[in-house]
Amino acid sequence: MSIAQNIADIEKTLEGTSCRLIAVSKTKPASAIAEAYEAGFRRFGENKVQEMADKYEELPKDIEWHLIGHLQSNKVKYIAPFVSLIHSVDSLKLLAEINKQAAKAGRQIPCLLQIFIAQEETKFGLSETEAIDLLQSAEFDTLENIRIVGLMGMASNTDNNAQIRQEFKGLKQFFDRLAQTIQHPRVQMQELSMGMSGDYLMAAQEGSTLVRVGSAIFGHR
Ligand SMILES: *Cc1c(COP(=O)(O)O)cnc(C)c1O
């Protein structure tokens, strides 16, 4: 199967849902992205700042770049001028740095709060309480160059589909609750980023608006 065909097949399965596909191109060469680009696809996800910045330089400028991996404050400056959406915001400190670099770049950067939903110690993310505290903090209110447009979550790495579905349902519930309770001009609950190669269909059924699919498109890493 070609990369373009894999993308077309996945997009077909998402037809009729409100879910869009992000092709996760981490570790894959720019030529693999170019192949998808030539087939008309524009939305790509990377988990490392340096890799994303290098690919941005090399590839056409109308690509939508999604940063999906853990982001260190000292690296924000390398992607602030061009990143489309940062999925992995997990602290107010990071958000303040994104705000600073966005202001320098003369733009507003859309971000998602990454919420911890897995039964694992290793995944990054905020608890629900931490997310609410962040959004209600006085400091957040001063960050005029960022917008929070939704939430991101990673389910447990398990074969237990019932557990994964439960984690997606929980994140969707929290998303809906924030949509109803947070009144702030720079907070809109529009995007729910959940689902990867193994579980994107389930995620779409549970209300995901952005699935992040890598190996099912580009093959094993
Ligand atoms: C790598 C990665 C993905 C894609 O994983 P696949 O299983 O290859 O689809 C999705 N989200 C994040 C945060 C990732 O790091």
Short mmCIF file of C-alpha atoms and ligand atoms in Angstrom, two decimals:
data_model
loop_
_atom_site.label_atom_id
_atom_site.label_comp_id
_atom_site.label_asym_id
_atom_site.label_seq_id
_atom_site.Cartn_x
_atom_site.Cartn_y
_atom_site.Cartn_z
CA MET A 1 0.00 0.00 0.00
CA SER A 2 1.21 3.50 -0.83
CA ILE A 3 1.19 6.36 1.65
CA ALA A 4 -1.40 8.22 -0.44
CA GLN A 5 -3.62 5.14 -0.58
CA ASN A 6 -3.37 4.60 3.18
CA ILE A 7 -4.43 8.20 3.79
CA ALA A 8 -7.34 7.90 1.36
CA ASP A 9 -8.50 4.67 3.04
CA ILE A 10 -8.39 6.19 6.52
CA GLU A 11 -10.14 9.39 5.40
CA LYS A 12 -12.85 7.24 3.88
CA THR A 13 -13.48 5.48 7.19
CA LEU A 14 -13.79 8.92 8.85
CA GLU A 15 -16.37 10.17 6.35
CA GLY A 16 -19.58 11.17 8.06
CA THR A 17 -17.80 11.91 11.35
CA SER A 18 -16.54 15.35 12.39
CA CYS A 19 -13.06 13.91 12.71
CA ARG A 20 -10.02 15.04 10.67
CA LEU A 21 -6.84 13.07 10.11
CA ILE A 22 -3.36 14.19 11.14
CA ALA A 23 -0.61 12.13 9.48
CA VAL A 24 2.07 11.56 12.11
CA SER A 25 5.31 11.68 10.14
CA LYS A 26 7.82 11.52 13.03
CA THR A 27 11.04 9.64 12.17
CA LYS A 28 9.98 9.48 8.50
CA PRO A 29 11.93 11.37 5.82
CA ALA A 30 10.66 14.52 4.14
CA SER A 31 10.20 12.44 0.97
CA ALA A 32 7.45 10.43 2.69
CA ILE A 33 5.65 13.67 3.59
CA ALA A 34 6.14 14.96 0.04
CA GLU A 35 4.40 11.85 -1.27
CA ALA A 36 1.32 12.57 0.84
CA TYR A 37 1.55 16.27 -0.04
CA GLU A 38 1.51 15.53 -3.75
CA ALA A 39 -1.69 13.54 -3.23
CA GLY A 40 -3.23 16.71 -1.76
CA PHE A 41 -2.76 16.05 1.97
CA ARG A 42 -1.65 18.97 4.14
CA ARG A 43 -1.93 18.07 7.85
CA PHE A 44 1.12 16.51 9.54
CA GLY A 45 2.13 15.78 13.13
CA GLU A 46 5.61 15.64 14.63
CA ASN A 47 6.72 14.95 18.18
CA LYS A 48 10.17 16.56 18.14
CA VAL A 49 10.84 20.27 17.71
CA GLN A 50 14.10 20.00 15.79
CA GLU A 51 12.71 17.43 13.38
CA MET A 52 9.60 19.50 12.75
CA ALA A 53 11.62 22.69 12.19
CA ASP A 54 13.94 20.91 9.73
CA LYS A 55 11.01 19.47 7.78
CA TYR A 56 9.27 22.85 7.78
CA GLU A 57 12.35 24.38 6.13
CA GLU A 58 12.54 21.67 3.52
CA LEU A 59 8.88 21.29 2.54
CA PRO A 60 6.15 23.52 1.01
CA LYS A 61 4.96 26.31 3.26
CA ASP A 62 1.23 25.56 3.09
CA ILE A 63 1.63 22.45 5.26
CA GLU A 64 -0.25 22.53 8.58
CA TRP A 65 2.24 21.43 11.27
CA HIS A 66 0.93 19.89 14.51
CA LEU A 67 3.29 19.49 17.46
CA ILE A 68 2.03 16.40 19.29
CA GLY A 69 4.95 15.45 21.55
CA HIS A 70 6.21 16.78 24.84
CA LEU A 71 7.46 20.35 24.44
CA GLN A 72 10.25 21.91 26.50
CA SER A 73 9.99 25.63 27.16
CA ASN A 74 13.44 26.39 25.78
CA LYS A 75 12.49 24.96 22.37
CA VAL A 76 9.24 26.83 21.77
CA LYS A 77 11.05 29.58 19.88
CA TYR A 78 11.99 27.25 17.02
CA ILE A 79 8.38 26.47 16.07
CA ALA A 80 6.47 29.57 17.21
CA PRO A 81 6.57 31.31 13.81
CA PHE A 82 4.84 28.50 11.92
CA VAL A 83 3.23 25.82 14.11
CA SER A 84 -0.52 25.35 13.44
CA LEU A 85 -1.52 23.72 16.70
CA ILE A 86 0.40 22.63 19.81
CA HIS A 87 -1.36 19.57 21.23
CA SER A 88 0.84 18.97 24.25
CA VAL A 89 0.52 21.88 26.66
CA ASP A 90 0.88 20.50 30.18
CA SER A 91 1.85 23.46 32.34
CA LEU A 92 1.23 27.16 32.85
CA LYS A 93 4.98 27.76 32.63
CA LEU A 94 5.05 26.26 29.13
CA LEU A 95 1.97 28.23 28.12
CA ALA A 96 3.62 31.47 29.30
CA GLU A 97 6.65 30.73 27.12
CA ILE A 98 4.45 29.92 24.11
CA ASN A 99 2.68 33.24 24.70
CA LYS A 100 6.01 35.10 24.79
CA GLN A 101 7.29 33.49 21.58
CA ALA A 102 3.93 33.96 19.84
CA ALA A 103 4.05 37.66 20.67
CA LYS A 104 7.58 37.88 19.23
CA ALA A 105 6.35 36.17 16.08
CA GLY A 106 3.41 38.59 15.92
CA ARG A 107 0.73 35.92 16.08
CA GLN A 108 -1.64 34.01 18.31
CA ILE A 109 -0.85 30.29 18.70
CA PRO A 110 -3.73 27.82 19.13
CA CYS A 111 -3.02 25.19 21.80
CA LEU A 112 -4.65 22.12 23.33
CA LEU A 113 -4.29 21.16 26.97
CA GLN A 114 -2.96 17.61 27.25
CA ILE A 115 -5.01 15.72 29.80
CA PHE A 116 -3.69 12.63 31.52
CA ILE A 117 -6.20 9.82 30.87
CA ALA A 118 -4.09 6.63 30.88
CA GLN A 119 -3.56 4.17 33.70
CA GLU A 120 0.20 4.60 33.32
CA GLU A 121 2.93 6.49 35.09
CA THR A 122 4.83 7.49 31.99
CA LYS A 123 2.50 9.74 30.01
CA PHE A 124 2.61 13.51 30.30
CA GLY A 125 -0.47 15.57 30.97
CA LEU A 126 -2.60 17.55 33.39
CA SER A 127 -5.25 16.16 35.70
CA GLU A 128 -8.75 17.57 35.27
CA THR A 129 -8.32 19.68 38.40
CA GLU A 130 -4.99 21.04 37.22
CA ALA A 131 -6.50 21.96 33.85
CA ILE A 132 -9.37 23.85 35.47
CA ASP A 133 -7.00 25.63 37.87
CA LEU A 134 -4.81 26.65 34.93
CA LEU A 135 -7.72 28.05 32.92
CA GLN A 136 -9.03 29.96 35.91
CA SER A 137 -5.68 31.37 37.01
CA ALA A 138 -4.96 35.09 36.90
CA GLU A 139 -1.78 34.46 34.93
CA PHE A 140 -3.59 32.58 32.18
CA ASP A 141 -5.85 35.58 31.73
CA THR A 142 -2.84 37.71 30.78
CA LEU A 143 -1.62 35.42 27.96
CA GLU A 144 -3.10 37.27 25.01
CA ASN A 145 -1.10 35.52 22.31
CA ILE A 146 -2.41 32.04 22.93
CA ARG A 147 -5.81 30.47 22.46
CA ILE A 148 -6.89 27.20 24.05
CA VAL A 149 -9.00 25.46 21.42
CA GLY A 150 -9.52 22.08 23.05
CA LEU A 151 -7.97 19.04 24.68
CA MET A 152 -5.61 16.20 23.80
CA GLY A 153 -5.28 12.78 25.42
CA MET A 154 -3.44 9.51 24.96
CA ALA A 155 -5.17 6.31 26.01
CA SER A 156 -3.37 3.53 27.85
CA ASN A 157 -1.09 1.35 25.77
CA THR A 158 -3.18 -1.82 26.21
CA ASP A 159 -5.13 -4.43 24.21
CA ASN A 160 -8.11 -3.83 26.45
CA ASN A 161 -10.45 -1.96 24.10
CA ALA A 162 -13.08 -1.47 26.78
CA GLN A 163 -10.56 0.39 28.88
CA ILE A 164 -9.43 2.54 25.95
CA ARG A 165 -13.05 3.39 25.10
CA GLN A 166 -13.68 4.33 28.73
CA GLU A 167 -10.68 6.66 28.71
CA PHE A 168 -11.91 8.34 25.50
CA LYS A 169 -15.41 8.70 26.95
CA GLY A 170 -13.98 10.27 30.09
CA LEU A 171 -11.99 12.82 28.11
CA LYS A 172 -15.03 13.70 25.97
CA GLN A 173 -17.11 14.23 29.11
CA PHE A 174 -14.50 16.55 30.56
CA PHE A 175 -14.31 18.39 27.21
CA ASP A 176 -18.10 18.92 27.24
CA ARG A 177 -17.99 20.03 30.85
CA LEU A 178 -15.30 22.64 30.14
CA ALA A 179 -17.25 23.83 27.10
CA GLN A 180 -20.17 24.58 29.39
CA THR A 181 -18.34 25.98 32.39
CA ILE A 182 -15.33 27.97 31.16
CA GLN A 183 -16.29 31.43 29.96
CA HIS A 184 -13.20 33.07 28.57
CA PRO A 185 -12.61 34.96 25.32
CA ARG A 186 -9.53 32.89 24.51
CA VAL A 187 -10.88 29.45 25.43
CA GLN A 188 -13.02 27.54 22.94
CA MET A 189 -13.61 23.82 23.20
CA GLN A 190 -13.55 22.99 19.48
CA GLU A 191 -10.92 20.30 19.04
CA LEU A 192 -10.61 16.98 20.83
CA SER A 193 -7.36 15.28 19.80
CA MET A 194 -7.54 11.59 20.62
CA GLY A 195 -6.94 8.34 18.73
CA MET A 196 -3.88 6.80 17.06
CA SER A 197 -3.29 3.97 14.55
CA GLY A 198 -4.71 1.25 16.76
CA ASP A 199 -7.74 3.07 18.09
CA TYR A 200 -8.66 5.98 15.82
CA LEU A 201 -12.03 4.55 14.79
CA MET A 202 -13.05 4.11 18.39
CA ALA A 203 -11.83 7.62 19.14
CA ALA A 204 -13.88 9.02 16.24
CA GLN A 205 -16.97 7.23 17.59
CA GLU A 206 -16.34 8.76 20.99
CA GLY A 207 -16.16 12.33 19.71
CA SER A 208 -12.57 12.91 18.59
CA THR A 209 -12.15 15.76 16.08
CA LEU A 210 -8.46 15.10 15.32
CA VAL A 211 -6.95 11.63 15.11
CA ARG A 212 -3.15 11.35 15.09
CA VAL A 213 -2.22 8.39 12.89
CA GLY A 214 1.37 7.40 12.14
CA SER A 215 2.21 3.75 11.53
CA ALA A 216 -1.07 2.93 9.78
CA ILE A 217 -0.05 5.48 7.11
CA PHE A 218 3.75 5.38 6.94
CA GLY A 219 4.44 1.86 8.18
CA HIS A 220 6.40 0.77 11.22
CA ARG A 221 8.96 3.10 12.76
C1 LIG B 1 3.66 8.66 17.57
C2 LIG B 1 2.44 9.32 18.07
C3 LIG B 1 1.19 9.06 17.49
C4 LIG B 1 0.98 8.10 16.34
O1 LIG B 1 1.17 6.79 16.75
P1 LIG B 1 0.81 5.56 15.77
O2 LIG B 1 0.52 4.45 16.71
O3 LIG B 1 2.02 5.34 14.94
O4 LIG B 1 -0.37 5.95 14.97
C5 LIG B 1 0.09 9.73 18.00
N1 LIG B 1 0.20 10.61 19.02
C6 LIG B 1 1.39 10.88 19.60
C7 LIG B 1 1.44 11.86 20.73
C8 LIG B 1 2.54 10.24 19.15
O5 LIG B 1 3.72 10.52 19.74
#
